[in-house]
mmCIF file of C-alpha atoms in Angstrom:
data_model
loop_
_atom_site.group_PDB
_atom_site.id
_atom_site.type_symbol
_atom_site.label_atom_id
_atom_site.label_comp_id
_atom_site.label_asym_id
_atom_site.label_seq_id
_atom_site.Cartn_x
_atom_site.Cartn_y
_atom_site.Cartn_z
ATOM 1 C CA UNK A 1116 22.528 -4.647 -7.649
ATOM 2 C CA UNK A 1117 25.594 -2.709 -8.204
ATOM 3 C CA UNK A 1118 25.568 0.551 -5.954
ATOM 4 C CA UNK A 1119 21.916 0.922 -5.415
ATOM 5 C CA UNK A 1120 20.273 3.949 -4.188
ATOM 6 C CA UNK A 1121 18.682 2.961 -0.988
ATOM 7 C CA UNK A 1122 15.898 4.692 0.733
ATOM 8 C CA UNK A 1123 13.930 3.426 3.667
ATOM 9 C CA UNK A 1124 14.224 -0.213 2.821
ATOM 10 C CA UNK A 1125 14.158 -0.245 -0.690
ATOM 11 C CA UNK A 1126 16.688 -0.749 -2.790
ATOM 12 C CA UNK A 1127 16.774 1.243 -6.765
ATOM 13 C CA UNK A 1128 19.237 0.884 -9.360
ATOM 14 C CA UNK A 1129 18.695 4.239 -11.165
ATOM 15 C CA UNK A 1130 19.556 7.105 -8.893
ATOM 16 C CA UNK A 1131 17.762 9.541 -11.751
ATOM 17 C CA UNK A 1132 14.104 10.291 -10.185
ATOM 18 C CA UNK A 1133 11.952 11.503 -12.687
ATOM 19 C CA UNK A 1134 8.606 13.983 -12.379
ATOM 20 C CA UNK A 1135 5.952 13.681 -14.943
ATOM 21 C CA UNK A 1136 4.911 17.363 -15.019
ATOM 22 C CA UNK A 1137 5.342 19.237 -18.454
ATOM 23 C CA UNK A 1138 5.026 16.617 -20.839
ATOM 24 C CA UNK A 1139 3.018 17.170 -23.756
ATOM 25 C CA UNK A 1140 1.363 14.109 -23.789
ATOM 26 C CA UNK A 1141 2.160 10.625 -22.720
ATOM 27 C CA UNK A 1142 3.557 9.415 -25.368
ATOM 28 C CA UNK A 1143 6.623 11.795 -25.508
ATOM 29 C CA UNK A 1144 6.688 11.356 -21.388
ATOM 30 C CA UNK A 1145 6.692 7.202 -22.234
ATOM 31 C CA UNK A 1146 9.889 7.561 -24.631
ATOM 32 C CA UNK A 1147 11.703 10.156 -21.778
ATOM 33 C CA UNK A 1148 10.905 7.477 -18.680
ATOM 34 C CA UNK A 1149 12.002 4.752 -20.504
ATOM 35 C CA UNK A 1150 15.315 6.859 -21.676
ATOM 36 C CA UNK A 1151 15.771 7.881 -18.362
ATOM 37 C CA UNK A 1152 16.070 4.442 -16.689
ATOM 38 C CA UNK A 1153 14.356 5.585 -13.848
ATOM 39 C CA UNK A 1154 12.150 3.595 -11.527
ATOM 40 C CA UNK A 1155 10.718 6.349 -9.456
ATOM 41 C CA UNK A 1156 9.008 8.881 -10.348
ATOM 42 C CA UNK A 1157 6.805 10.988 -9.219
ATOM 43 C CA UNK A 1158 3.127 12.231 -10.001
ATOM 44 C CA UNK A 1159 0.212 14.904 -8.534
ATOM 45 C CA UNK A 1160 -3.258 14.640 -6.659
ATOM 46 C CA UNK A 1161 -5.840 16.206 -8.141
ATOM 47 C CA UNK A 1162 -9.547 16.518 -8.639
ATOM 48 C CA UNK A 1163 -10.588 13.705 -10.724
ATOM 49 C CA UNK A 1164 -11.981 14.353 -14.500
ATOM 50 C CA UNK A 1165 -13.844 12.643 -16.869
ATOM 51 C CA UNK A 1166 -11.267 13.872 -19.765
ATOM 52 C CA UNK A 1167 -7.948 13.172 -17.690
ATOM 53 C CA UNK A 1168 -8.718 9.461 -15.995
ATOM 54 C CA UNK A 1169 -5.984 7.520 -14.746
ATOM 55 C CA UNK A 1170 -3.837 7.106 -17.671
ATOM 56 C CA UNK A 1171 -0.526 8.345 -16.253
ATOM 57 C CA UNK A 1172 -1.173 5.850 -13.535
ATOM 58 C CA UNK A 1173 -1.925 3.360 -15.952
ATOM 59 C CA UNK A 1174 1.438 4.321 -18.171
ATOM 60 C CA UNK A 1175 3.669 4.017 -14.638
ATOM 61 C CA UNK A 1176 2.087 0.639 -13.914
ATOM 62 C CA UNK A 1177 2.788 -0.407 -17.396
ATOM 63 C CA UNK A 1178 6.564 0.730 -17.646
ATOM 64 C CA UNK A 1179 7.363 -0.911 -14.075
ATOM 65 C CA UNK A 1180 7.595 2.520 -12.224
ATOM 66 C CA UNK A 1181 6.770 2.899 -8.890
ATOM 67 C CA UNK A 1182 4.689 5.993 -8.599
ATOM 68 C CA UNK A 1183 5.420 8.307 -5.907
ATOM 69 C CA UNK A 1184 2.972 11.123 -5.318
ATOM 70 C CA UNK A 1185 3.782 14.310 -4.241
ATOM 71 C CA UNK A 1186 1.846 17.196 -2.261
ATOM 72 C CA UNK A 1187 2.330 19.655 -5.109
ATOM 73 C CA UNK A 1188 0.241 22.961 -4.799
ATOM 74 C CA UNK A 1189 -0.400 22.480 -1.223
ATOM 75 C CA UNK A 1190 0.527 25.755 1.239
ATOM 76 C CA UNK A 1191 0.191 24.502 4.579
ATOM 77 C CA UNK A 1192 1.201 21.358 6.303
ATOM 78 C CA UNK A 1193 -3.056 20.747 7.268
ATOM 79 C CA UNK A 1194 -3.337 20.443 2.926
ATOM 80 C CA UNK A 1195 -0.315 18.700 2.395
ATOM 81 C CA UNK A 1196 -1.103 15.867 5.068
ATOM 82 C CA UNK A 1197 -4.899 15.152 4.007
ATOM 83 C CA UNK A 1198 -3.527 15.631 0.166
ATOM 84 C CA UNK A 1199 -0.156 12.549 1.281
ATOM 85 C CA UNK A 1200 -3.527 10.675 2.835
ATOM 86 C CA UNK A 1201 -5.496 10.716 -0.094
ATOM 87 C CA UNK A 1202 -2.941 9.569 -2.401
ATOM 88 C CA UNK A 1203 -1.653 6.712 0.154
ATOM 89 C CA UNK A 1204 -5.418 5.797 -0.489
ATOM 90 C CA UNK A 1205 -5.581 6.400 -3.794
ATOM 91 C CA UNK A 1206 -2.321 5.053 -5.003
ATOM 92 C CA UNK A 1207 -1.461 1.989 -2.253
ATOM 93 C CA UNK A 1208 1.966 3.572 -1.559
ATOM 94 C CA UNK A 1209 2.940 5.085 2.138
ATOM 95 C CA UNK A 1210 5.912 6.926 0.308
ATOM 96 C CA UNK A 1211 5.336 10.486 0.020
ATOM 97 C CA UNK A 1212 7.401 13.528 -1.793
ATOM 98 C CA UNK A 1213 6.035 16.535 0.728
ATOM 99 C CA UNK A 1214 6.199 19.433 -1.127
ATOM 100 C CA UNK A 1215 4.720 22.442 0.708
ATOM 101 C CA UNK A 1216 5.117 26.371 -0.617
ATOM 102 C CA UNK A 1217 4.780 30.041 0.090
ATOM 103 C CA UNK A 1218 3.598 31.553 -2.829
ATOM 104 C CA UNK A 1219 3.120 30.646 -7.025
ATOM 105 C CA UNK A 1220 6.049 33.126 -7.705
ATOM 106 C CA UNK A 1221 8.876 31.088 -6.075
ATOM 107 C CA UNK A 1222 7.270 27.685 -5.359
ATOM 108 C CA UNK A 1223 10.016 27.522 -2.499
ATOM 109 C CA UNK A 1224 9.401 25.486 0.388
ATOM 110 C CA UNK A 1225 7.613 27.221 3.798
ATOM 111 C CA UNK A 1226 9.666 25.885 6.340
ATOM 112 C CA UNK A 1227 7.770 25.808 9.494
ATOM 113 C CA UNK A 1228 4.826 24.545 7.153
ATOM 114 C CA UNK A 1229 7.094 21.608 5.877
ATOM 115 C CA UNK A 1230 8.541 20.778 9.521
ATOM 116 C CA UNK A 1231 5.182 20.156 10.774
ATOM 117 C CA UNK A 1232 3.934 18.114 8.010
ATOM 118 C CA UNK A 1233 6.669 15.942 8.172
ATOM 119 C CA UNK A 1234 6.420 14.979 11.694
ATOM 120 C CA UNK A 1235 2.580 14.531 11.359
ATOM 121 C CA UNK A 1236 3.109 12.205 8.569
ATOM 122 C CA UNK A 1237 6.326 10.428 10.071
ATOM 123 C CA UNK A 1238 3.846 9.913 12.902
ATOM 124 C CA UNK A 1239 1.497 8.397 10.766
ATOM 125 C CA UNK A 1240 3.500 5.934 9.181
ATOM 126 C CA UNK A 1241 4.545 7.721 6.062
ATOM 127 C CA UNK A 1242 8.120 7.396 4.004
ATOM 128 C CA UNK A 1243 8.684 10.996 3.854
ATOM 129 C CA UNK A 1244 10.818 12.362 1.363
ATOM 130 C CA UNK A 1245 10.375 16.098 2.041
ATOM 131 C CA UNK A 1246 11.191 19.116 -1.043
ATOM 132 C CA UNK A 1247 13.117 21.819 1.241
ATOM 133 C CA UNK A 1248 14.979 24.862 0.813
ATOM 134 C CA UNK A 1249 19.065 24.520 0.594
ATOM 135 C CA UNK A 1250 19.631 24.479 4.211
ATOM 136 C CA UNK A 1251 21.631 22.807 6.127
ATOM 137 C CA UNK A 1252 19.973 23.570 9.403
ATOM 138 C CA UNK A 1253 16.315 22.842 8.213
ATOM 139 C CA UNK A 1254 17.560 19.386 6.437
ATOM 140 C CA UNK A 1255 18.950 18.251 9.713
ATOM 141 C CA UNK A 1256 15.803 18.866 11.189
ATOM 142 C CA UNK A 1257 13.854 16.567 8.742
ATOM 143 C CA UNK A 1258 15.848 14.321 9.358
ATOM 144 C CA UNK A 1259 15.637 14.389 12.820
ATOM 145 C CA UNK A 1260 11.519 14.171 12.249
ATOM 146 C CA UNK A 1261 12.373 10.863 11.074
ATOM 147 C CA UNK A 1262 12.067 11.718 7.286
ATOM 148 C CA UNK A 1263 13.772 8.664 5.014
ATOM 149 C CA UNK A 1264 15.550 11.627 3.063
ATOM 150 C CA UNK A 1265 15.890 14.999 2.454
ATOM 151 C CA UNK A 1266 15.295 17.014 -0.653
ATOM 152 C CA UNK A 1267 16.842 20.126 -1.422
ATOM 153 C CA UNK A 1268 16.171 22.557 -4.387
ATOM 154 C CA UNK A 1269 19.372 23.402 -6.670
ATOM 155 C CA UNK A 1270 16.855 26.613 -7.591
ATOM 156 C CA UNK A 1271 13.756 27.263 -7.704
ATOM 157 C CA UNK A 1272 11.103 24.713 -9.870
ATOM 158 C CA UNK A 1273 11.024 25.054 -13.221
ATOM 159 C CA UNK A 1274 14.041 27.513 -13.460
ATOM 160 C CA UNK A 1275 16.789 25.698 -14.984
ATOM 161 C CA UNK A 1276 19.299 27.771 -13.152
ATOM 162 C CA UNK A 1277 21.116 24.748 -11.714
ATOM 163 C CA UNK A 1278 22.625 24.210 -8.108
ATOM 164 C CA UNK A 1279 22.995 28.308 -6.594
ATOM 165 C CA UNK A 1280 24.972 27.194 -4.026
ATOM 166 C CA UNK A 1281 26.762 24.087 -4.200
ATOM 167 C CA UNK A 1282 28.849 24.394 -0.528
ATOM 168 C CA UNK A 1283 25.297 24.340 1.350
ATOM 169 C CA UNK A 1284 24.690 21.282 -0.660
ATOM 170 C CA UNK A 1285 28.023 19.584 0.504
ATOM 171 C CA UNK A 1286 27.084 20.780 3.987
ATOM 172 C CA UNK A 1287 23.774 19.347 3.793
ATOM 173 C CA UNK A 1288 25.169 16.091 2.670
ATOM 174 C CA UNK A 1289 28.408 16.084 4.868
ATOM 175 C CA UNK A 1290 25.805 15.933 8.126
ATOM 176 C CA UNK A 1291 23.104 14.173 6.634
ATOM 177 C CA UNK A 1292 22.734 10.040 7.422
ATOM 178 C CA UNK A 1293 19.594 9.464 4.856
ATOM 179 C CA UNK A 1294 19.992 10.304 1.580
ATOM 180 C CA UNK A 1295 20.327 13.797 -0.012
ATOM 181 C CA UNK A 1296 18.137 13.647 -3.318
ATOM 182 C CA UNK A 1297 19.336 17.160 -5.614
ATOM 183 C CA UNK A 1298 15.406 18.681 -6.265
ATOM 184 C CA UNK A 1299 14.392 21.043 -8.609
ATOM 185 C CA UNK A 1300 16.745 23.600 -10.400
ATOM 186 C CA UNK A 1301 18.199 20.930 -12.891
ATOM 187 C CA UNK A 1302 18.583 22.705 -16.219
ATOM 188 C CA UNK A 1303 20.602 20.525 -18.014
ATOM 189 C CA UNK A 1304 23.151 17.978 -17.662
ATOM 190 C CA UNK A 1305 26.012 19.420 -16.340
ATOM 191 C CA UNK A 1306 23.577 20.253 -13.313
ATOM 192 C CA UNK A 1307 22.848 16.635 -12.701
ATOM 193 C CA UNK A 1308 26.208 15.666 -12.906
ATOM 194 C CA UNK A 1309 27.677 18.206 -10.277
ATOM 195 C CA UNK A 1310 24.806 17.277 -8.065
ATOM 196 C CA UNK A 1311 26.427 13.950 -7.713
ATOM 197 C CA UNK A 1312 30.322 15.124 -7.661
ATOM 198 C CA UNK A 1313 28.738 17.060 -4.226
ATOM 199 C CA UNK A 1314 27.978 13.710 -3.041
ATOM 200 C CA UNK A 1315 23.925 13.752 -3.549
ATOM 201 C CA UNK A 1316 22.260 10.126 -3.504
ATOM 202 C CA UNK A 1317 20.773 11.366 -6.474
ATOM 203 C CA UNK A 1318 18.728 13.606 -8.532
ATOM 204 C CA UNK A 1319 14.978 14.165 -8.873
ATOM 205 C CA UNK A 1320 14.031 16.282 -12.049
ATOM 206 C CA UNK A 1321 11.391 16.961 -14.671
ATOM 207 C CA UNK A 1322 11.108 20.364 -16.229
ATOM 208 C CA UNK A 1323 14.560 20.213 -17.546
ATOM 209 C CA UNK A 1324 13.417 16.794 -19.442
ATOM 210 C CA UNK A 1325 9.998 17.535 -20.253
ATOM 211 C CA UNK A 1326 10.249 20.797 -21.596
ATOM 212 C CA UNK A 1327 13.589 20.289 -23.404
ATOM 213 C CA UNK A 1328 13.264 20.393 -27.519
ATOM 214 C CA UNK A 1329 13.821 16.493 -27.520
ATOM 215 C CA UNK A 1330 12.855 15.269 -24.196
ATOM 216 C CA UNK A 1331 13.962 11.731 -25.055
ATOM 217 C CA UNK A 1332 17.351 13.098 -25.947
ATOM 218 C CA UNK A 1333 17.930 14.384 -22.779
ATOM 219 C CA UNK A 1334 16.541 11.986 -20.162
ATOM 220 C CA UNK A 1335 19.300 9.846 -21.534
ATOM 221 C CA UNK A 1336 21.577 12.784 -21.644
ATOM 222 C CA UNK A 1337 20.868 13.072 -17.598
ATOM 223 C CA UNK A 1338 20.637 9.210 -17.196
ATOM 224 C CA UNK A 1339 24.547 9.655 -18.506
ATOM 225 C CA UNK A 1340 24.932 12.424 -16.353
ATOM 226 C CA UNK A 1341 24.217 11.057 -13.042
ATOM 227 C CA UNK A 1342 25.777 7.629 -13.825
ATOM 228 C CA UNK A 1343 29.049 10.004 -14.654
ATOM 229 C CA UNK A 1344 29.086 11.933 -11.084
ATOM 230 C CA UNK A 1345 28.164 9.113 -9.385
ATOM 231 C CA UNK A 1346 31.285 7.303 -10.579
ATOM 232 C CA UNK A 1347 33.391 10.347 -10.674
ATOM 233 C CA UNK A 1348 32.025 11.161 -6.752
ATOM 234 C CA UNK A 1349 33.242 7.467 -6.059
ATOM 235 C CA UNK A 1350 36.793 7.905 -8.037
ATOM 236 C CA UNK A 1351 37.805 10.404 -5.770
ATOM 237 C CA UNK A 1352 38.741 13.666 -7.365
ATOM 238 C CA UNK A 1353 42.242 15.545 -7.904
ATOM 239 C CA UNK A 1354 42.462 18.492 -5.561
ATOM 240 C CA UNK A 1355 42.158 22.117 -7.019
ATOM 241 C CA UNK A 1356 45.579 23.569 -7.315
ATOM 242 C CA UNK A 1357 46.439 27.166 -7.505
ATOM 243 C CA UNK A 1358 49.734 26.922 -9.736
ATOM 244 C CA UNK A 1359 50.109 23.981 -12.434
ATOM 245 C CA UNK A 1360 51.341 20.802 -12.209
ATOM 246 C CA UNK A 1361 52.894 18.780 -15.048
ATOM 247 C CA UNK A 1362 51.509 16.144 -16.112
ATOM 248 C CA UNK A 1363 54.435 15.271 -18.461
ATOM 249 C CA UNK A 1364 57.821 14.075 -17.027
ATOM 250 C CA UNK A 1365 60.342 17.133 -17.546
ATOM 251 C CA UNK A 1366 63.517 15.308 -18.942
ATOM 252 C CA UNK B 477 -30.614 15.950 -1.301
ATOM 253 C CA UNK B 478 -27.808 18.216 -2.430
ATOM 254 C CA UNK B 479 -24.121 17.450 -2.371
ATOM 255 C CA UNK B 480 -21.034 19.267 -3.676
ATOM 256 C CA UNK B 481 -18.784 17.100 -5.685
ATOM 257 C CA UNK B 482 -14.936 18.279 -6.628
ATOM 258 C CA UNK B 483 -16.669 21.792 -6.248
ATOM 259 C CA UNK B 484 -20.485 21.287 -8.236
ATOM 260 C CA UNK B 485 -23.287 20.713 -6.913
ATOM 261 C CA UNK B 486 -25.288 17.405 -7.517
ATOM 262 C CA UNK B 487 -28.453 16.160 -6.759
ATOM 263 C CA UNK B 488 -28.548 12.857 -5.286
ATOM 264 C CA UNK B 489 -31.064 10.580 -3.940
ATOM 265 C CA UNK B 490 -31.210 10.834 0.057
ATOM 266 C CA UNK B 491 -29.172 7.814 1.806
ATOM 267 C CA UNK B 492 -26.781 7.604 -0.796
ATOM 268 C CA UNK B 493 -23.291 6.912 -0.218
ATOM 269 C CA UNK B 494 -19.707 7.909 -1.921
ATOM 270 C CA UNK B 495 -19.860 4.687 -3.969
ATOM 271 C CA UNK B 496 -23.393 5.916 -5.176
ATOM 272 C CA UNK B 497 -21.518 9.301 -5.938
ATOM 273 C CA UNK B 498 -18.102 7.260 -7.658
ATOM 274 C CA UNK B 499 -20.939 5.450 -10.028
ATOM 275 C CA UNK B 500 -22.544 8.334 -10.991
ATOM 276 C CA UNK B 501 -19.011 9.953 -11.812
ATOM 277 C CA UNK B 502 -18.225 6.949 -13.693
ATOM 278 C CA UNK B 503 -14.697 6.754 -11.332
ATOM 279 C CA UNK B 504 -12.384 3.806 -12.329
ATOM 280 C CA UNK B 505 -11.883 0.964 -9.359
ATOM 281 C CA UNK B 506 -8.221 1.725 -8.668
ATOM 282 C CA UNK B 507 -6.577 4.863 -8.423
ATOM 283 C CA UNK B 508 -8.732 7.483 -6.712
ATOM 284 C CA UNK B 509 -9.210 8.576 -3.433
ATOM 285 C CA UNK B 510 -12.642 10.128 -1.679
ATOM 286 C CA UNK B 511 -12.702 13.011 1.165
ATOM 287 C CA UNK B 512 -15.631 13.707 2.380
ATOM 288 C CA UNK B 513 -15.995 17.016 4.193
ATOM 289 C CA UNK B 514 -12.245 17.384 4.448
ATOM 290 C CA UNK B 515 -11.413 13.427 6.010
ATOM 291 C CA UNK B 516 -10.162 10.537 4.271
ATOM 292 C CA UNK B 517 -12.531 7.781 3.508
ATOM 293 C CA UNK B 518 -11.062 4.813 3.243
ATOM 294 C CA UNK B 519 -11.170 2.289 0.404
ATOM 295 C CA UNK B 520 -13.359 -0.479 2.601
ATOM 296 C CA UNK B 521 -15.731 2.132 3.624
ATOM 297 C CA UNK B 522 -17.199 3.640 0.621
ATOM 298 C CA UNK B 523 -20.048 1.673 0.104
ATOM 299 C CA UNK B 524 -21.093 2.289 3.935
ATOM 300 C CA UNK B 525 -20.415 5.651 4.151
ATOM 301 C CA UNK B 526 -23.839 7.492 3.872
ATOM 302 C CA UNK B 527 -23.393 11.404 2.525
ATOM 303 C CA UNK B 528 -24.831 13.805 4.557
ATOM 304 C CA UNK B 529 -26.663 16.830 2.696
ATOM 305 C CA UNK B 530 -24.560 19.623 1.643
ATOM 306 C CA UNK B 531 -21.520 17.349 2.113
ATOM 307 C CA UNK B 532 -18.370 18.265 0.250
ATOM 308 C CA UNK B 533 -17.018 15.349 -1.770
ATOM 309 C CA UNK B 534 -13.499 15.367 -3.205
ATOM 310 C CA UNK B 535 -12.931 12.621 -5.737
ATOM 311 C CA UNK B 536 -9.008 12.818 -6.546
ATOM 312 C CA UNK B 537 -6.517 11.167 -8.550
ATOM 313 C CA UNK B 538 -3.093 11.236 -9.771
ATOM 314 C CA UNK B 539 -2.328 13.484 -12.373
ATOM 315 C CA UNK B 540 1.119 14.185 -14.235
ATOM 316 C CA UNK B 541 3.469 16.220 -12.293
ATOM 317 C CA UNK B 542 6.213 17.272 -10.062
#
């Protein structure tokens, strides 16, 4: 494998993670996976229903993803760590996204909530991939907690507003010696590709996928995207200049 | 004896145990988890595990999202 993504002790080709939230049905989230590339992606615990079953489970195993649950609507690191339990049960994985917020309005992390998950669940054997706010002292702490990467939000979930500030995420990846996975925020592809020009392992995104007009369209739009930071990361950028520089000889 | 499954109430015969309560749900075999009043119960111990009355039983699965 050419450049793989590597987290923990696994290897991935794709370095697009997708979510599965949003979708209006499985068939339209089927097309975007399999446009996407991606070979991670991640799903929610919940209640069990007669009307829902397992059938994203069932379309994952199908397509060759791995699953990778997440702690999603949990507020305090006691929910989040019986919810990362259940699904290790549940779905036969130890990997874990730990998602834990303050309040429905932002859905941003609470810190000292997500600090204390983590290390429970680092301490019981868990991959840890923890959602966190953009900062650089917080992500050094995860990863001092042992997590296998750290997550932080461009923006807010489900906002499209793209990476707010981009020097915290250069900070966060200039320290960081597990991989920094660009979550939430992504609006469109432009996002995803600057996410990787800062140097990100890669990106983790749904809404911007699952609630575009053509979904399909533009999991391969971000599949491009990421491919084209990731090499353009690796190229090694021109410097910024202040005055211009020509590019044609002058005699 | 009552028990409160993923919230409802059910009536359920006394001695049974979460694998009596996954039949009666008609749960799949893979892909679901069981808490019973707030703890994990594993896999391998469902069909020992004996609900006590007025237990709380979470059945959960994995839904789209994130």
């Amino acid at each position: 494998m050419d450049d793989p993504l590597v987290i923990a002790d696994r290897e991935f080709g794709s370095r697009l993670i997708m979510g599965t939230g949003g979708a209006a049905n499985l068939a339209v989230l089927e097309r975007a996976l399999l446009a996407a590339g991606t070979q991670l992606t991640t799903v929610a615990m919940r209640r069990m229903d007669a009307v829902g079953g397992t059938g994203v489970l069932d379309l994952l195993r199908r397509l060759g993803i791995e699953a990778l649950p997440n702690t999603a609507g949990c507020r305090t690191a006691a929910e989040a760590v019986l919810t990362a339990r259940l699904a290790r049960e549940a779905l036969e994985t130890n990997w874990v996204k730990l998602e834990v917020v303050a309040d429905d309005r932002t859905l941003l992390p609470d810190s000292v909530e997500l600090l204390d998950a983590a290390q429970q669940l680092v301490d019981d054997g868990f991959v840890v991939l923890p959602y966190t706010n953009d900062d650089p002292v917080l992500a050094l702490r995860l990863e001092e907690a042992g997590c296998a990467a750290v997550m932080p939000l461009g923006s807010p979930i489900g906002t499209g507003l793209g990476i707010r500030n981009p020097h915290n995420i250069e900070l966060i990846v200039s320290r960081a010696t597990v991989p920094v996975i660009l979550d939430a925020g992504i609006g469109t592809a432009s996002d995803a590709a600057r996410a990787m020009e800062l140097g990100c392992s890669a990106v983790l995104l749904a809404t911007a996928v699952t609630r575009a007009q053509d979904p399909e369209r533009m999991a391969a739009a971000m599949r491009s995207a990421v491919d084209a930071g990731r090499s353009a990361l690796l190229a090694g950028r021109i410097p910024q200049r202040f005055w211009a520089q020509a590019s044609s000889p002058a005699r | 004896m009552l028990v409160v499954v993923n919230g409802t109430e059910r009536e359920l015969a006394d001695g049974a145990t979460v694998a009596d309560v996954l039949a009666a749900l008609d749960a799949p075999p893979r892909g679901i988890a069981v808490a019973l009043n707030g703890e994990v119960v594993p896999r391998v111990d469902w069909s020992d595990t004996v609900l006590p009355p007025g237990g709380a039983v979470e059945v959960l699965t994995a839904v789209q999202g994130g």
